């Protein structure tokens, strides 16, 4: 490349020189022109040779396809002509579609956030051990790849609070990619997906939340489900609950086999207050749960690590 650039510079110089022909006495012009043209021709030939050499060296196509898996030999090549959505993305679309049908707006989460949205805005007291419950990464500059989609709650509440003045509810879901400093195993990944839900109105109750969640899970798994809650703890909800569903028989579950699907609760008054919403006048509930887990149950997958593996054999099954 450098060669070609230098040659082109040289050509420019020659062209500049050629312009001087006008200042020469007429009888010298023919000779000068011949010499300059020969020089120009020589450089032009070199340029086309260099360009051809560059093209020839690029004939071997660059193989940018991913290696499919840890226990497989490297393949000769993979066809690159057909792509498809990653199963997590197509399932996330399904999740979002269900909530949209129920009247929720959709806002996308960030993949890099800050201390305020990760902790302070969610009523985590400074230096409180609850902060350690989230195994967060931090960049050298102090930014935080979010450990949950709840980092978006404060933004959603602020952006939608005018709904309340108009007598409307805030009803928003937030799908997003989240990151945790986990020891990775079959049920734990450092990178996964969550979907957050936020609902605020004058009169809403925990009962409404359980209704929405039941509706969502029954739509997603396309069948009636038994549900259950148990007490949980999150600084940003009061009371806090864990929401469980009975593992459907059709998906290999036995009676009484309950799976925890998400965390939820009534939004803590401090969280509403920080977003400029009067907790005396309005109430809200929120929830957040993993998409990976949801999809694993639907397809009977036993290892969450498949999703981030880039294993084409796995991906082609969808
Ligand atoms: N962010 C919590 C987690 O990842 C889950 C959660 C709990 C979200 C309660 C909520 C909530 O919105 O109200 O563990």
mmCIF file of C-alpha atoms in Angstrom, residues 60-67 74-78 80:
data_model
loop_
_atom_site.group_PDB
_atom_site.id
_atom_site.type_symbol
_atom_site.label_atom_id
_atom_site.label_comp_id
_atom_site.label_asym_id
_atom_site.label_seq_id
_atom_site.Cartn_x
_atom_site.Cartn_y
_atom_site.Cartn_z
ATOM 1 C CA UNK A 60 -7.147 -16.018 -0.887
ATOM 2 C CA UNK A 61 -10.408 -15.065 0.894
ATOM 3 C CA UNK A 62 -10.186 -14.181 4.547
ATOM 4 C CA UNK A 63 -12.094 -16.777 6.589
ATOM 5 C CA UNK A 64 -13.910 -14.948 9.332
ATOM 6 C CA UNK A 65 -16.280 -17.782 10.287
ATOM 7 C CA UNK A 66 -16.297 -18.879 13.897
ATOM 8 C CA UNK A 67 -14.918 -22.161 15.104
ATOM 9 C CA UNK A 74 -11.381 -27.123 13.059
ATOM 10 C CA UNK A 75 -13.588 -27.491 9.991
ATOM 11 C CA UNK A 76 -12.381 -26.772 6.456
ATOM 12 C CA UNK A 77 -14.936 -24.033 6.065
ATOM 13 C CA UNK A 78 -18.450 -23.089 7.008
ATOM 14 C CA UNK A 80 -21.413 -18.178 5.229
#
